[in-house]
Structure formats: structure tokens, C-alpha cells
Amino acid sequence: MLPLVFLPTTPVLLVGEGPAFDKRRALLEAAGITRLTVLSARPDAAALDAARLIFGAGLSRADSEWLAAEARARGTPVNIEDVPDLCDLHVPSIVRRGDLLLSVSTAGGAPTLAVALREWLEAQFGPEWAEHLAEVAALRTRLRAEGAKPSEVIAALRTHLARAGWPPLT
């Protein structure tokens, strides 16, 4: 497994219908994907060619197989919701706090464990972590603009984290 974070400008195609489709769409929108094409019917060649990442959700087995084959023919990674044998990638359990992204994966072997760990992370990292990240990112940007060397930036940020108690170390 190799976790990757796709940039919001990555062209993404989502095909499907129903609750699974709605859930996947909400996930992609929450990720801030700005180049999202959403279709409820089979996409044409132009839509498939434009995508750099393809998701299918709420599709029949036949439509899922067709979409996966079309994606692979183009060399485009594909995820078909709840059909692991048609997937090139899977989506981990996610906790999002602003730009802070925490994820848990069990490679599909124990999804209940992934959900339990995600729920634990949600309790440990509340909404205030979006502000914590923004504060640390702003400090890093300021230090770099002032010409601090990478090692100095790291040291200053570690000092800031320790003083603030983020994360609380035991």
C-alpha cells in the first residue's frame, strides 16, 4: 500500500447513482476536488480521456466491469465502490480537519477496524486542529520568507508545537 493525496485540480470522474454514489460525491467535494465531472450514465470517450482518476459507485456489476476496463485501457486508476477486484486503489477511512488529513487503512482486510480507529482519531483530533494546522503553516511560511534555513524552520516549529502541546505527548 502507498497512500497518495491527489491535488484538488486533479481531473476526477465519478459515475453512478444511489446512496453509494452520493457518499462518494460528498467525499470528493469535501476533498475540495475542483475538476469533478459527475455522471449518472456511462461516460463518453471524451469524459474518460479527460479523467486522471475515476470512481464508480452504485453501479451494476456489468457497468462496473465496463467502467474499470475503460479506465484501465486508458491507464487511469479506478475505484469501484465495494468491488475490490475491480479497483486499482481504495479510499481509506478519513478524518479531515481543514487541511489536516488523517487516514486509516487495513488494505480492505478489516474495514470495521479502520472505522473504529477513524472514530478514535475523530475524538482525539477535534475541529480545533484545523486552526492549529493553519497557525503552524503560517509560522512556517513566515520563517521561510524571513530566510530561515530548513533546519531552523524545523527547530522553530518543533519548539512551537512543544509549547502549544500539539500533539499532546505522553
mmCIF file of C-alpha atoms in Angstrom, residues 13-94:
data_model
loop_
_atom_site.group_PDB
_atom_site.id
_atom_site.type_symbol
_atom_site.label_atom_id
_atom_site.label_comp_id
_atom_site.label_asym_id
_atom_site.label_seq_id
_atom_site.Cartn_x
_atom_site.Cartn_y
_atom_site.Cartn_z
ATOM 1 C CA LEU A 13 -14.684 11.422 -12.986
ATOM 2 C CA LEU A 14 -17.448 9.993 -10.790
ATOM 3 C CA VAL A 15 -20.031 7.683 -12.351
ATOM 4 C CA GLY A 16 -23.011 6.073 -10.643
ATOM 5 C CA GLU A 17 -26.222 6.545 -8.727
ATOM 6 C CA GLY A 18 -27.879 5.973 -5.378
ATOM 7 C CA PRO A 19 -26.605 6.268 -1.792
ATOM 8 C CA ALA A 20 -23.093 4.920 -2.505
ATOM 9 C CA PHE A 21 -22.745 7.460 -5.321
ATOM 10 C CA ASP A 22 -23.969 10.282 -3.065
ATOM 11 C CA LYS A 23 -21.491 9.249 -0.362
ATOM 12 C CA ARG A 24 -18.563 9.165 -2.803
ATOM 13 C CA ARG A 25 -19.582 12.534 -4.282
ATOM 14 C CA ALA A 26 -19.687 14.086 -0.803
ATOM 15 C CA LEU A 27 -16.224 12.681 -0.083
ATOM 16 C CA LEU A 28 -14.765 14.134 -3.293
ATOM 17 C CA GLU A 29 -16.420 17.506 -2.720
ATOM 18 C CA ALA A 30 -15.159 17.594 0.880
ATOM 19 C CA ALA A 31 -11.673 16.957 -0.508
ATOM 20 C CA GLY A 32 -12.049 20.164 -2.498
ATOM 21 C CA ILE A 33 -11.762 18.490 -5.891
ATOM 22 C CA THR A 34 -12.303 21.397 -8.307
ATOM 23 C CA ARG A 35 -12.294 19.431 -11.558
ATOM 24 C CA LEU A 36 -15.003 16.899 -10.760
ATOM 25 C CA THR A 37 -17.201 15.529 -13.547
ATOM 26 C CA VAL A 38 -20.288 13.733 -12.229
ATOM 27 C CA LEU A 39 -22.357 11.435 -14.441
ATOM 28 C CA SER A 40 -25.233 9.061 -13.799
ATOM 29 C CA ALA A 41 -24.894 7.323 -17.193
ATOM 30 C CA ARG A 42 -21.996 5.690 -18.998
ATOM 31 C CA PRO A 43 -19.426 8.365 -19.804
ATOM 32 C CA ASP A 44 -18.392 9.051 -23.362
ATOM 33 C CA ALA A 45 -14.791 8.725 -24.572
ATOM 34 C CA ALA A 46 -14.075 12.425 -24.025
ATOM 35 C CA ALA A 47 -15.049 12.275 -20.325
ATOM 36 C CA LEU A 48 -12.994 9.112 -19.831
ATOM 37 C CA ASP A 49 -9.992 10.550 -21.658
ATOM 38 C CA ALA A 50 -10.032 13.760 -19.593
ATOM 39 C CA ALA A 51 -10.040 11.989 -16.216
ATOM 40 C CA ARG A 52 -6.882 11.211 -14.279
ATOM 41 C CA LEU A 53 -8.801 9.364 -11.568
ATOM 42 C CA ILE A 54 -12.107 7.505 -11.967
ATOM 43 C CA PHE A 55 -14.646 6.435 -9.358
ATOM 44 C CA GLY A 56 -17.734 4.294 -9.814
ATOM 45 C CA ALA A 57 -20.400 3.873 -7.137
ATOM 46 C CA GLY A 58 -23.875 2.354 -7.127
ATOM 47 C CA LEU A 59 -23.323 0.658 -10.487
ATOM 48 C CA SER A 60 -24.406 -2.788 -11.631
ATOM 49 C CA ARG A 61 -21.683 -5.413 -11.897
ATOM 50 C CA ALA A 62 -21.741 -5.140 -15.688
ATOM 51 C CA ASP A 63 -21.442 -1.345 -15.644
ATOM 52 C CA SER A 64 -18.704 -1.573 -13.008
ATOM 53 C CA GLU A 65 -16.727 -4.009 -15.142
ATOM 54 C CA TRP A 66 -17.179 -1.800 -18.205
ATOM 55 C CA LEU A 67 -16.019 1.324 -16.350
ATOM 56 C CA ALA A 68 -12.999 -0.446 -14.852
ATOM 57 C CA ALA A 69 -11.992 -1.822 -18.259
ATOM 58 C CA GLU A 70 -12.341 1.601 -19.906
ATOM 59 C CA ALA A 71 -10.258 3.224 -17.164
ATOM 60 C CA ARG A 72 -7.528 0.611 -17.386
ATOM 61 C CA ALA A 73 -7.437 0.828 -21.179
ATOM 62 C CA ARG A 74 -6.517 4.498 -20.682
ATOM 63 C CA GLY A 75 -4.073 3.855 -17.862
ATOM 64 C CA THR A 76 -6.311 5.742 -15.435
ATOM 65 C CA PRO A 77 -6.558 4.478 -11.835
ATOM 66 C CA VAL A 78 -10.088 3.383 -10.942
ATOM 67 C CA ASN A 79 -12.032 2.697 -7.763
ATOM 68 C CA ILE A 80 -15.340 0.860 -7.911
ATOM 69 C CA GLU A 81 -17.149 1.211 -4.593
ATOM 70 C CA ASP A 82 -17.276 -2.108 -2.692
ATOM 71 C CA VAL A 83 -15.883 -4.167 -5.615
ATOM 72 C CA PRO A 84 -12.223 -4.703 -4.653
ATOM 73 C CA ASP A 85 -11.379 -6.928 -7.610
ATOM 74 C CA LEU A 86 -12.147 -4.022 -9.979
ATOM 75 C CA CYS A 87 -10.107 -1.443 -8.071
ATOM 76 C CA ASP A 88 -6.635 -0.102 -8.691
ATOM 77 C CA LEU A 89 -6.863 1.872 -5.453
ATOM 78 C CA HIS A 90 -9.052 2.117 -2.417
ATOM 79 C CA VAL A 91 -10.100 5.015 -0.224
ATOM 80 C CA PRO A 92 -9.096 4.832 3.446
ATOM 81 C CA SER A 93 -11.186 5.914 6.404
ATOM 82 C CA ILE A 94 -10.633 9.655 6.683
#
